[in-house]
């Protein structure tokens, strides 16, 4: 399926930043598509740890959203945390799936977390809530998020997610390179 023939794109989240990122990347390539968001369980903990769990969450969201809406494409974006020898860092992954079962996955968004935030996450607090506590705000994960806050606005969360979605689209954008 070529992207210009896509009519319905499902996004496996009601988070406006994630929806906007998917739309910003896909709308120019799928000009006739309608974008619909749906609440989908990720199948991983609310705060995924490690790239593997985070990727699994993104893919589950993409596959489940596509099936739930009988969409041409399903998209999932999942953020997580990774322990490293130097402390905790963020990760984020996007997955795109089509009706034929083709899957693309793209990710990174690896950024160190302050010790105060990492301690909260290790104690069971979701990263978004830990960031809320750090800055004394509410629901930062549907706005600037950790990336926007910790880079002092240098990196916009939506644009960071747009990059992940673009990476995940690689097999769809250049299908001749993907047997």
Coordinates of N, CA, C and O in Angstrom, one line a residue:
X1 N 0.8 -1.2 0.0 CA 0.0 0.0 0.0 C 0.9 1.2 0.0 O 1.8 1.4 0.8
X2 N 0.6 2.1 -0.9 CA 1.4 3.4 -0.9 C 0.7 4.4 0.0 O -0.5 4.3 0.2
X3 N 1.4 5.3 0.6 CA 0.9 6.2 1.6 C -0.2 7.1 1.0 O -1.1 7.5 1.7
X4 N -0.1 7.4 -0.3 CA -1.0 8.3 -0.9 C -2.4 7.7 -1.0 O -3.4 8.4 -1.3
X5 N -2.5 6.4 -0.9 CA -3.8 5.7 -0.9 C -4.4 5.4 0.4 O -5.5 4.9 0.5
X6 N -3.7 5.8 1.5 CA -4.2 5.7 2.9 C -5.4 6.6 3.1 O -5.4 7.8 2.8
X7 N -6.5 6.0 3.6 CA -7.7 6.7 3.9 C -8.0 6.9 5.4 O -8.5 8.0 5.8
X8 N -7.6 6.0 6.2 CA -7.8 6.1 7.7 C -6.5 5.7 8.4 O -6.0 4.6 8.2
X9 N -6.1 6.6 9.3 CA -4.9 6.4 10.1 C -5.4 6.4 11.6 O -6.1 7.3 12.0
X10 N -5.1 5.3 12.3 CA -5.4 5.2 13.7 C -4.2 5.5 14.5 O -3.1 5.1 14.3
X11 N -4.5 6.3 15.6 CA -3.4 6.7 16.5 C -3.8 6.1 17.9 O -4.9 6.3 18.4
X12 N -2.9 5.3 18.4 CA -3.3 4.5 19.7 C -3.0 5.3 20.9 O -2.4 4.9 21.9
X13 N -3.6 6.5 21.0 CA -3.4 7.4 22.2 C -4.4 8.6 22.0 O -4.6 9.1 20.8
X14 N -4.8 9.1 23.1 CA -5.6 10.4 23.0 C -4.7 11.6 23.4 O -5.2 12.7 23.5
X15 N -3.4 11.3 23.6 CA -2.5 12.4 24.0 C -2.4 13.3 22.8 O -2.0 12.9 21.7
X16 N -2.7 14.6 22.9 CA -2.7 15.5 21.8 C -1.3 15.7 21.1 O -1.3 16.0 19.9
X17 N -0.3 15.6 21.9 CA 1.1 15.7 21.3 C 1.4 14.6 20.4 O 1.9 14.8 19.3
X18 N 1.0 13.4 20.8 CA 1.2 12.2 20.0 C 0.4 12.3 18.7 O 0.9 12.0 17.6
X19 N -0.9 12.6 18.8 CA -1.8 12.8 17.7 C -1.2 13.8 16.7 O -1.2 13.5 15.5
X20 N -0.8 14.9 17.2 CA -0.3 16.0 16.3 C 1.0 15.6 15.6 O 1.2 15.9 14.5
X21 N 1.8 14.8 16.3 CA 3.1 14.3 15.7 C 2.8 13.4 14.5 O 3.4 13.5 13.4
X22 N 1.9 12.5 14.7 CA 1.5 11.5 13.7 C 0.9 12.3 12.5 O 1.3 12.1 11.3
X23 N 0.0 13.2 12.8 CA -0.6 14.0 11.7 C 0.4 14.8 10.9 O 0.4 14.9 9.7
X24 N 1.3 15.5 11.7 CA 2.3 16.3 11.0 C 3.2 15.6 10.0 O 3.5 16.1 9.0
X25 N 3.5 14.4 10.4 CA 4.4 13.6 9.5 C 3.6 12.9 8.4 O 4.1 12.9 7.2
X26 N 2.4 12.4 8.7 CA 1.7 11.6 7.7 C 0.8 12.4 6.7 O 0.7 12.0 5.6
X27 N 0.3 13.5 7.2 CA -0.7 14.2 6.4 C -0.1 14.6 5.0 O -0.8 14.5 4.0
X28 N 1.2 15.1 4.9 CA 1.7 15.4 3.6 C 1.9 14.2 2.7 O 1.8 14.3 1.5
X29 N 2.1 13.1 3.3 CA 2.3 11.8 2.5 C 1.0 11.1 2.2 O 1.0 10.2 1.3
X30 N 0.0 11.3 3.1 CA -1.3 10.7 2.9 C -2.3 11.7 2.9 O -3.1 11.9 3.9
X31 N -2.4 12.5 1.9 CA -3.3 13.7 1.8 C -4.8 13.5 1.9 O -5.5 14.4 2.3
X32 N -5.2 12.2 1.6 CA -6.6 11.9 1.7 C -7.0 11.3 3.0 O -8.2 10.9 3.2
X33 N -6.1 11.1 3.9 CA -6.3 10.4 5.1 C -7.1 11.2 6.2 O -6.9 12.4 6.3
X34 N -7.9 10.5 6.9 CA -8.5 11.0 8.1 C -7.7 10.4 9.3 O -7.3 9.2 9.3
X35 N -7.5 11.2 10.3 CA -6.7 10.7 11.5 C -7.7 10.6 12.7 O -8.4 11.5 13.0
X36 N -7.7 9.4 13.3 CA -8.6 9.1 14.4 C -7.8 8.5 15.5 O -7.1 7.6 15.4
X37 N -8.0 9.1 16.7 CA -7.3 8.6 17.9 C -8.2 7.7 18.7 O -9.5 7.9 18.7
X38 N -7.7 6.8 19.4 CA -8.4 5.8 20.1 C -7.6 5.4 21.4 O -6.4 5.3 21.3
X39 N -8.3 5.3 22.5 CA -7.6 4.8 23.7 C -7.3 3.4 23.6 O -8.1 2.5 23.3
X40 N -6.0 3.1 23.7 CA -5.5 1.7 23.6 C -4.6 1.4 24.7 O -3.7 2.2 25.0
X41 N -4.7 0.3 25.3 CA -3.8 -0.2 26.4 C -2.5 -0.6 25.7 O -2.5 -1.3 24.7
X42 N -1.4 -0.2 26.3 CA 0.0 -0.5 25.7 C 0.4 -2.0 25.9 O 1.3 -2.5 25.2
X43 N -0.2 -2.6 26.9 CA 0.2 -4.0 27.2 C 1.5 -4.0 28.0 O 2.1 -5.1 28.3
X44 N 2.1 -2.9 28.4 CA 3.3 -2.8 29.2 C 2.9 -1.9 30.4 O 1.9 -1.3 30.5
X45 N 3.8 -1.9 31.5 CA 3.5 -1.1 32.6 C 3.3 0.4 32.2 O 3.8 0.8 31.2
X46 N 2.6 1.2 33.0 CA 2.4 2.6 32.7 C 3.7 3.3 32.6 O 3.8 4.2 31.8
X47 N 4.7 2.8 33.3 CA 6.1 3.4 33.1 C 7.0 2.2 32.6 O 7.5 1.5 33.4
X48 N 7.1 2.1 31.3 CA 8.0 1.0 30.8 C 9.4 1.3 31.1 O 9.9 2.4 31.1
X49 N 10.2 0.2 31.4 CA 11.6 0.2 31.6 C 12.3 -0.5 30.5 O 12.0 -1.7 30.2
X50 N 13.3 0.1 29.9 CA 14.0 -0.5 28.9 C 13.4 -0.3 27.5 O 12.2 -0.1 27.3
X51 N 14.3 -0.4 26.5 CA 13.9 -0.2 25.1 C 12.9 -1.3 24.7 O 12.0 -1.1 24.0
X52 N 13.2 -2.6 25.1 CA 12.3 -3.7 24.6 C 10.9 -3.5 25.1 O 10.0 -3.7 24.3
X53 N 10.6 -3.2 26.4 CA 9.3 -3.0 26.8 C 8.6 -1.8 26.1 O 7.4 -1.8 25.8
X54 N 9.4 -0.7 25.9 CA 8.9 0.5 25.3 C 8.5 0.2 23.8 O 7.5 0.7 23.4
X55 N 9.4 -0.5 23.1 CA 9.0 -0.9 21.8 C 7.8 -1.7 21.7 O 6.9 -1.5 20.9
X56 N 7.7 -2.7 22.6 CA 6.5 -3.6 22.7 C 5.3 -2.7 22.9 O 4.2 -3.0 22.3
X57 N 5.3 -1.7 23.8 CA 4.2 -0.9 24.0 C 3.8 -0.1 22.8 O 2.6 0.0 22.5
X58 N 4.7 0.5 22.1 CA 4.4 1.2 20.9 C 3.8 0.3 19.8 O 2.8 0.7 19.2
X59 N 4.4 -0.8 19.7 CA 3.8 -1.8 18.6 C 2.4 -2.3 19.0 O 1.5 -2.3 18.1
X60 N 2.2 -2.6 20.3 CA 0.9 -3.0 20.7 C -0.1 -1.9 20.5 O -1.2 -2.2 20.0
X61 N 0.2 -0.7 20.8 CA -0.7 0.5 20.5 C -1.0 0.6 19.0 O -2.1 0.8 18.6
X62 N 0.0 0.5 18.2 CA -0.2 0.6 16.7 C -1.1 -0.5 16.2 O -2.0 -0.2 15.5
X63 N -0.7 -1.7 16.5 CA -1.5 -2.9 16.0 C -3.0 -2.9 16.6 O -3.9 -3.1 15.8
X64 N -3.1 -2.6 17.8 CA -4.5 -2.6 18.4 C -5.3 -1.4 17.9 O -6.5 -1.6 17.6
X65 N -4.7 -0.3 17.7 CA -5.4 0.9 17.1 C -5.9 0.6 15.7 O -7.0 0.9 15.3
X66 N -5.0 0.0 14.9 CA -5.3 -0.3 13.5 C -6.5 -1.3 13.5 O -7.5 -1.1 12.7
X67 N -6.4 -2.3 14.3 CA -7.5 -3.3 14.3 C -8.8 -2.7 14.9 O -9.9 -3.0 14.3
X68 N -8.7 -1.9 15.9 CA -9.9 -1.3 16.6 C -10.7 -0.5 15.6 O -12.0 -0.5 15.6
X69 N -10.0 0.2 14.7 CA -10.7 1.1 13.8 C -10.8 0.6 12.4 O -11.2 1.3 11.5
X70 N -10.2 -0.6 12.2 CA -10.1 -1.2 10.8 C -9.4 -0.1 9.9 O -9.9 0.1 8.8
X71 N -8.4 0.4 10.4 CA -7.6 1.5 9.7 C -6.6 0.9 8.7 O -6.2 -0.2 8.8
X72 N -6.2 1.8 7.8 CA -5.2 1.4 6.8 C -3.8 1.3 7.5 O -3.0 0.5 7.3
X73 N -3.6 2.3 8.4 CA -2.4 2.4 9.2 C -2.7 2.5 10.7 O -3.6 3.3 11.0
X74 N -1.9 1.9 11.5 CA -2.0 2.1 13.0 C -0.7 2.7 13.4 O 0.4 2.3 13.0
X75 N -0.7 3.6 14.4 CA 0.4 4.3 14.9 C 0.4 4.2 16.4 O -0.6 4.5 17.1
X76 N 1.6 3.9 17.0 CA 1.7 3.9 18.4 C 3.0 4.6 18.8 O 4.0 4.4 18.1
X77 N 3.0 5.4 19.9 CA 4.2 6.0 20.4 C 4.2 5.7 21.9 O 3.2 5.9 22.6
X78 N 5.4 5.3 22.4 CA 5.5 5.0 23.8 C 6.8 5.5 24.3 O 7.8 5.5 23.7
X79 N 6.7 6.1 25.5 CA 7.9 6.6 26.2 C 8.3 5.7 27.3 O 7.5 5.2 28.0
X80 N 9.6 5.6 27.6 CA 10.1 4.8 28.7 C 11.3 5.4 29.3 O 11.8 6.5 29.0
X81 N 11.9 4.6 30.2 CA 13.1 5.0 30.9 C 14.1 3.8 30.9 O 13.6 2.6 30.8
X82 N 15.4 4.1 30.8 CA 16.4 3.1 30.8 C 17.4 3.4 31.8 O 17.9 4.5 31.9
X83 N 17.8 2.3 32.6 CA 18.9 2.5 33.6 C 20.2 2.3 32.8 O 20.3 1.3 32.0
X84 N 21.2 3.1 33.1 CA 22.5 3.0 32.5 C 23.5 3.1 33.6 O 23.2 3.5 34.7
X85 N 24.8 2.8 33.3 CA 25.8 2.9 34.4 C 26.0 4.4 34.8 O 26.4 4.6 36.0
X86 N 25.6 5.3 34.0 CA 25.7 6.7 34.3 C 24.4 7.3 34.9 O 24.3 8.5 35.1
X87 N 23.4 6.5 35.1 CA 22.1 7.0 35.6 C 21.0 6.7 34.7 O 21.1 5.9 33.7
X88 N 19.8 7.2 35.0 CA 18.6 6.9 34.2 C 18.5 7.9 33.0 O 18.9 9.0 33.1
X89 N 18.0 7.3 31.9 CA 17.8 8.1 30.7 C 16.4 7.8 30.2 O 15.8 6.8 30.5
X90 N 15.9 8.7 29.3 CA 14.6 8.5 28.6 C 14.8 7.7 27.4 O 15.9 7.5 26.9
X91 N 13.7 7.1 26.9 CA 13.7 6.5 25.5 C 12.3 6.7 25.0 O 11.4 6.9 25.8
X92 N 12.1 6.7 23.8 CA 10.8 6.8 23.2 C 10.8 6.1 21.8 O 11.8 6.1 21.1
X93 N 9.8 5.4 21.5 CA 9.7 4.6 20.3 C 8.3 4.8 19.6 O 7.3 5.0 20.3
X94 N 8.3 4.8 18.3 CA 7.1 4.8 17.5 C 7.0 3.6 16.7 O 8.1 3.0 16.2
X95 N 5.8 3.1 16.4 CA 5.6 1.9 15.5 C 4.5 2.3 14.6 O 3.5 3.0 15.0
X96 N 4.6 1.8 13.4 CA 3.6 2.0 12.3 C 3.3 0.6 11.8 O 4.3 -0.1 11.4
X97 N 2.0 0.2 11.6 CA 1.7 -1.0 11.0 C 0.6 -0.8 10.0 O -0.2 0.1 10.1
X98 N 0.6 -1.7 9.0 CA -0.5 -1.6 8.0 C -1.3 -2.9 7.9 O -1.0 -3.8 8.7
X99 N -2.3 -2.9 7.1 CA -3.2 -4.0 7.0 C -2.5 -5.3 6.7 O -2.9 -6.4 7.1
X100 N -1.5 -5.2 5.9 CA -0.7 -6.4 5.5 C 0.2 -7.0 6.5 O 0.8 -8.0 6.3
X101 N 0.3 -6.2 7.6 CA 1.2 -6.7 8.7 C 2.6 -6.1 8.6 O 3.5 -6.5 9.5
X102 N 2.9 -5.3 7.7 CA 4.2 -4.6 7.6 C 4.3 -3.7 8.8 O 3.4 -3.0 9.2
X103 N 5.5 -3.7 9.4 CA 5.7 -2.9 10.6 C 7.0 -2.1 10.4 O 8.0 -2.6 9.9
X104 N 7.0 -0.9 10.9 CA 8.1 0.0 11.0 C 8.3 0.5 12.4 O 7.3 0.8 13.1
X105 N 9.5 0.5 12.9 CA 9.8 0.9 14.3 C 10.9 1.9 14.2 O 11.9 1.7 13.6
X106 N 10.7 3.0 15.0 CA 11.8 4.0 15.0 C 11.8 4.6 16.4 O 10.8 4.8 17.1
X107 N 13.0 5.0 16.9 CA 13.1 5.5 18.2 C 14.4 6.1 18.6 O 15.4 6.1 17.8
X108 N 14.4 6.6 19.8 CA 15.6 7.2 20.5 C 15.1 8.1 21.6 O 14.5 7.6 22.5
X109 N 15.3 9.4 21.4 CA 14.9 10.3 22.5 C 15.6 10.0 23.8 O 15.1 10.0 24.8
X110 N 16.9 9.6 23.6 CA 17.7 9.3 24.8 C 18.3 10.5 25.4 O 19.1 11.2 24.8
X111 N 17.9 10.8 26.6 CA 18.3 12.0 27.3 C 18.4 11.7 28.8 O 17.6 11.0 29.4
X112 N 19.5 12.2 29.5 CA 19.6 11.9 30.9 C 18.5 12.5 31.7 O 18.0 13.6 31.4
X113 N 18.2 11.9 32.8 CA 17.2 12.4 33.8 C 17.9 12.8 35.0 O 18.8 12.2 35.5
X114 N 17.4 13.9 35.6 CA 18.0 14.4 36.9 C 17.8 13.3 38.0 O 16.8 12.6 37.9
X115 N 18.7 13.2 38.9 CA 18.6 12.2 40.0 C 17.3 12.3 40.7 O 16.7 11.2 41.1
X116 N 16.8 13.5 41.0 CA 15.5 13.6 41.7 C 14.4 13.0 40.9 O 13.5 12.3 41.5
X117 N 14.4 13.1 39.6 CA 13.3 12.5 38.8 C 13.5 11.0 38.8 O 12.6 10.2 38.9
X118 N 14.8 10.5 38.6 CA 15.1 9.1 38.5 C 14.7 8.4 39.8 O 14.2 7.3 39.7
X119 N 14.9 9.0 40.9 CA 14.5 8.4 42.2 C 13.0 8.2 42.2 O 12.6 7.1 42.7
X120 N 12.3 9.2 41.8 CA 10.8 9.0 41.8 C 10.4 7.9 40.9 O 9.5 7.1 41.2
X121 N 11.0 7.8 39.7 CA 10.6 6.8 38.7 C 11.0 5.4 39.3 O 10.2 4.5 39.2
X122 N 12.1 5.3 39.9 CA 12.5 4.0 40.5 C 11.6 3.6 41.6 O 11.4 2.4 41.8
X123 N 11.0 4.6 42.3 CA 10.0 4.3 43.4 C 8.6 4.0 42.9 O 7.7 3.9 43.7
X124 N 8.4 4.0 41.5 CA 7.1 3.7 41.0 C 6.3 4.8 40.4 O 5.2 4.6 40.0
X125 N 6.9 6.0 40.4 CA 6.2 7.2 39.8 C 6.4 7.2 38.3 O 7.5 7.0 37.8
X126 N 5.3 7.4 37.5 CA 5.5 7.5 36.1 C 6.3 8.8 35.8 O 6.1 9.8 36.5
X127 N 7.1 8.8 34.7 CA 7.9 9.9 34.4 C 7.2 11.2 34.3 O 7.6 12.2 34.8
X128 N 6.0 11.2 33.7 CA 5.2 12.4 33.5 C 4.9 13.0 34.9 O 5.0 14.2 35.1
X129 N 4.5 12.2 35.8 CA 4.1 12.6 37.2 C 5.4 13.1 37.9 O 5.3 14.1 38.7
X130 N 6.5 12.4 37.7 CA 7.8 12.9 38.3 C 8.2 14.2 37.8 O 8.7 15.1 38.6
X131 N 8.0 14.5 36.5 CA 8.3 15.8 35.9 C 7.3 16.8 36.5 O 7.7 18.0 36.8
X132 N 6.0 16.5 36.7 CA 5.1 17.4 37.3 C 5.6 17.8 38.7 O 5.5 19.0 39.0
X133 N 6.1 16.9 39.4 CA 6.5 17.2 40.8 C 7.8 18.0 40.7 O 7.9 19.0 41.6
X134 N 8.7 17.8 39.8 CA 9.9 18.6 39.7 C 9.6 20.0 39.4 O 10.2 20.9 40.0
X135 N 8.6 20.3 38.5 CA 8.4 21.7 38.1 C 7.2 22.3 38.8 O 6.9 23.5 38.5
X136 N 6.4 21.5 39.6 CA 5.3 22.1 40.2 C 4.1 22.4 39.3 O 3.4 23.4 39.5
X137 N 4.0 21.6 38.2 CA 2.9 21.8 37.3 C 2.1 20.5 37.2 O 2.4 19.5 37.8
X138 N 1.0 20.5 36.4 CA 0.2 19.3 36.2 C 0.1 18.9 34.7 O 0.0 19.8 33.9
X139 N 0.2 17.6 34.5 CA 0.0 17.1 33.1 C 1.0 17.6 32.1 O 0.6 17.8 31.0
X140 N 2.2 17.7 32.5 CA 3.3 18.1 31.6 C 3.5 17.1 30.4 O 4.0 17.5 29.4
X141 N 3.1 15.9 30.6 CA 3.3 14.9 29.5 C 2.4 15.1 28.3 O 2.6 14.6 27.3
X142 N 1.4 16.0 28.5 CA 0.5 16.3 27.3 C 0.9 17.7 26.8 O 0.2 18.3 26.0
X143 N 2.1 18.2 27.3 CA 2.6 19.5 26.8 C 4.1 19.3 26.5 O 4.5 18.5 25.7
X144 N 4.9 20.1 27.2 CA 6.3 20.1 26.9 C 7.0 18.8 27.2 O 8.0 18.4 26.6
X145 N 6.5 18.0 28.2 CA 7.1 16.8 28.6 C 8.5 16.9 29.1 O 9.0 18.0 29.2
X146 N 9.1 15.8 29.5 CA 10.4 15.8 30.0 C 11.4 16.5 29.1 O 12.3 17.3 29.4
X147 N 11.3 16.1 27.8 CA 12.2 16.7 26.8 C 12.2 18.2 26.7 O 13.2 18.9 26.6
X148 N 11.0 18.7 26.7 CA 10.8 20.2 26.6 C 11.3 20.9 27.8 O 12.0 21.9 27.8
X149 N 11.0 20.3 29.0 CA 11.3 20.9 30.3 C 12.8 20.9 30.4 O 13.5 21.9 30.8
X150 N 13.4 19.7 30.2 CA 14.9 19.5 30.6 C 15.8 20.1 29.5 O 17.0 20.4 29.8
X151 N 15.3 20.4 28.3 CA 16.1 21.1 27.3 C 15.8 22.6 27.3 O 16.2 23.3 26.4
X152 N 15.0 23.1 28.3 CA 14.5 24.5 28.4 C 13.9 24.9 27.1 O 14.2 26.0 26.6
X153 N 13.1 24.0 26.5 CA 12.4 24.4 25.3 C 13.2 24.3 24.0 O 12.7 24.5 22.9
X154 N 14.5 23.9 24.1 CA 15.3 23.7 22.9 C 14.7 22.6 22.0 O 14.8 22.7 20.8
X155 N 14.2 21.5 22.6 CA 13.6 20.5 21.8 C 12.1 20.4 22.2 O 11.8 20.3 23.3
X156 N 11.3 20.5 21.2 CA 9.9 20.5 21.3 C 9.4 19.0 21.3 O 9.8 18.2 20.4
X157 N 8.6 18.6 22.2 CA 8.2 17.2 22.4 C 7.5 16.7 21.1 O 7.7 15.6 20.6
X158 N 6.6 17.5 20.5 CA 5.9 17.1 19.3 C 6.9 16.8 18.2 O 6.9 15.8 17.5
X159 N 7.9 17.7 18.0 CA 8.9 17.5 17.0 C 9.8 16.3 17.2 O 10.2 15.6 16.3
X160 N 10.1 16.1 18.5 CA 10.9 14.9 18.8 C 10.1 13.6 18.4 O 10.6 12.7 17.8
X161 N 8.8 13.6 18.7 CA 8.0 12.5 18.3 C 7.8 12.4 16.8 O 7.7 11.3 16.2
X162 N 7.8 13.5 16.1 CA 7.7 13.5 14.7 C 8.9 12.8 14.1 O 8.7 12.0 13.1
X163 N 10.1 13.0 14.6 CA 11.2 12.3 14.2 C 11.1 10.8 14.3 O 11.4 10.0 13.4
X164 N 10.6 10.4 15.5 CA 10.4 8.9 15.7 C 9.4 8.3 14.7 O 9.6 7.2 14.2
X165 N 8.3 9.0 14.5 CA 7.3 8.6 13.5 C 7.9 8.5 12.1 O 7.7 7.5 11.4
X166 N 8.8 9.5 11.7 CA 9.4 9.4 10.4 C 10.4 8.2 10.3 O 10.4 7.6 9.3
X167 N 11.1 8.0 11.4 CA 12.0 6.8 11.4 C 11.2 5.5 11.2 O 11.5 4.6 10.4
X168 N 10.0 5.4 11.9 CA 9.2 4.2 11.8 C 8.6 4.1 10.4 O 8.3 2.9 10.0
X169 N 8.4 5.1 9.7 CA 7.9 5.1 8.4 C 8.8 4.6 7.3 O 8.4 4.4 6.1
X170 N 10.1 4.5 7.6 CA 11.1 4.2 6.6 C 10.7 3.0 5.7 O 10.8 3.2 4.5
X171 N 10.2 1.9 6.2 CA 9.8 0.8 5.3 C 8.7 1.1 4.4 O 8.5 0.5 3.3
X172 N 7.9 2.1 4.8 CA 6.7 2.5 4.0 C 7.1 3.6 2.9 O 6.5 3.7 1.9
X173 N 8.1 4.4 3.3 CA 8.5 5.5 2.4 C 9.5 5.0 1.3 O 9.5 5.5 0.2
X174 N 10.2 3.9 1.6 CA 11.2 3.4 0.7 C 11.0 1.9 0.6 O 12.0 1.1 0.9
X175 N 9.9 1.4 0.1 CA 9.6 0.0 0.2 C 10.5 -0.9 -0.6 O 10.7 -2.1 -0.4
X176 N 11.1 -0.3 -1.7 CA 12.0 -1.1 -2.5 C 13.2 -1.7 -1.7 O 13.9 -2.6 -2.1
X177 N 13.6 -1.0 -0.6 CA 14.7 -1.4 0.2 C 14.4 -2.5 1.2 O 15.2 -2.9 2.0
X178 N 13.1 -2.8 1.4 CA 12.6 -3.7 2.4 C 11.9 -4.9 1.8 O 10.8 -4.8 1.4
X179 N 12.6 -6.0 1.7 CA 12.0 -7.2 1.1 C 10.8 -7.7 1.8 O 10.7 -7.5 3.0

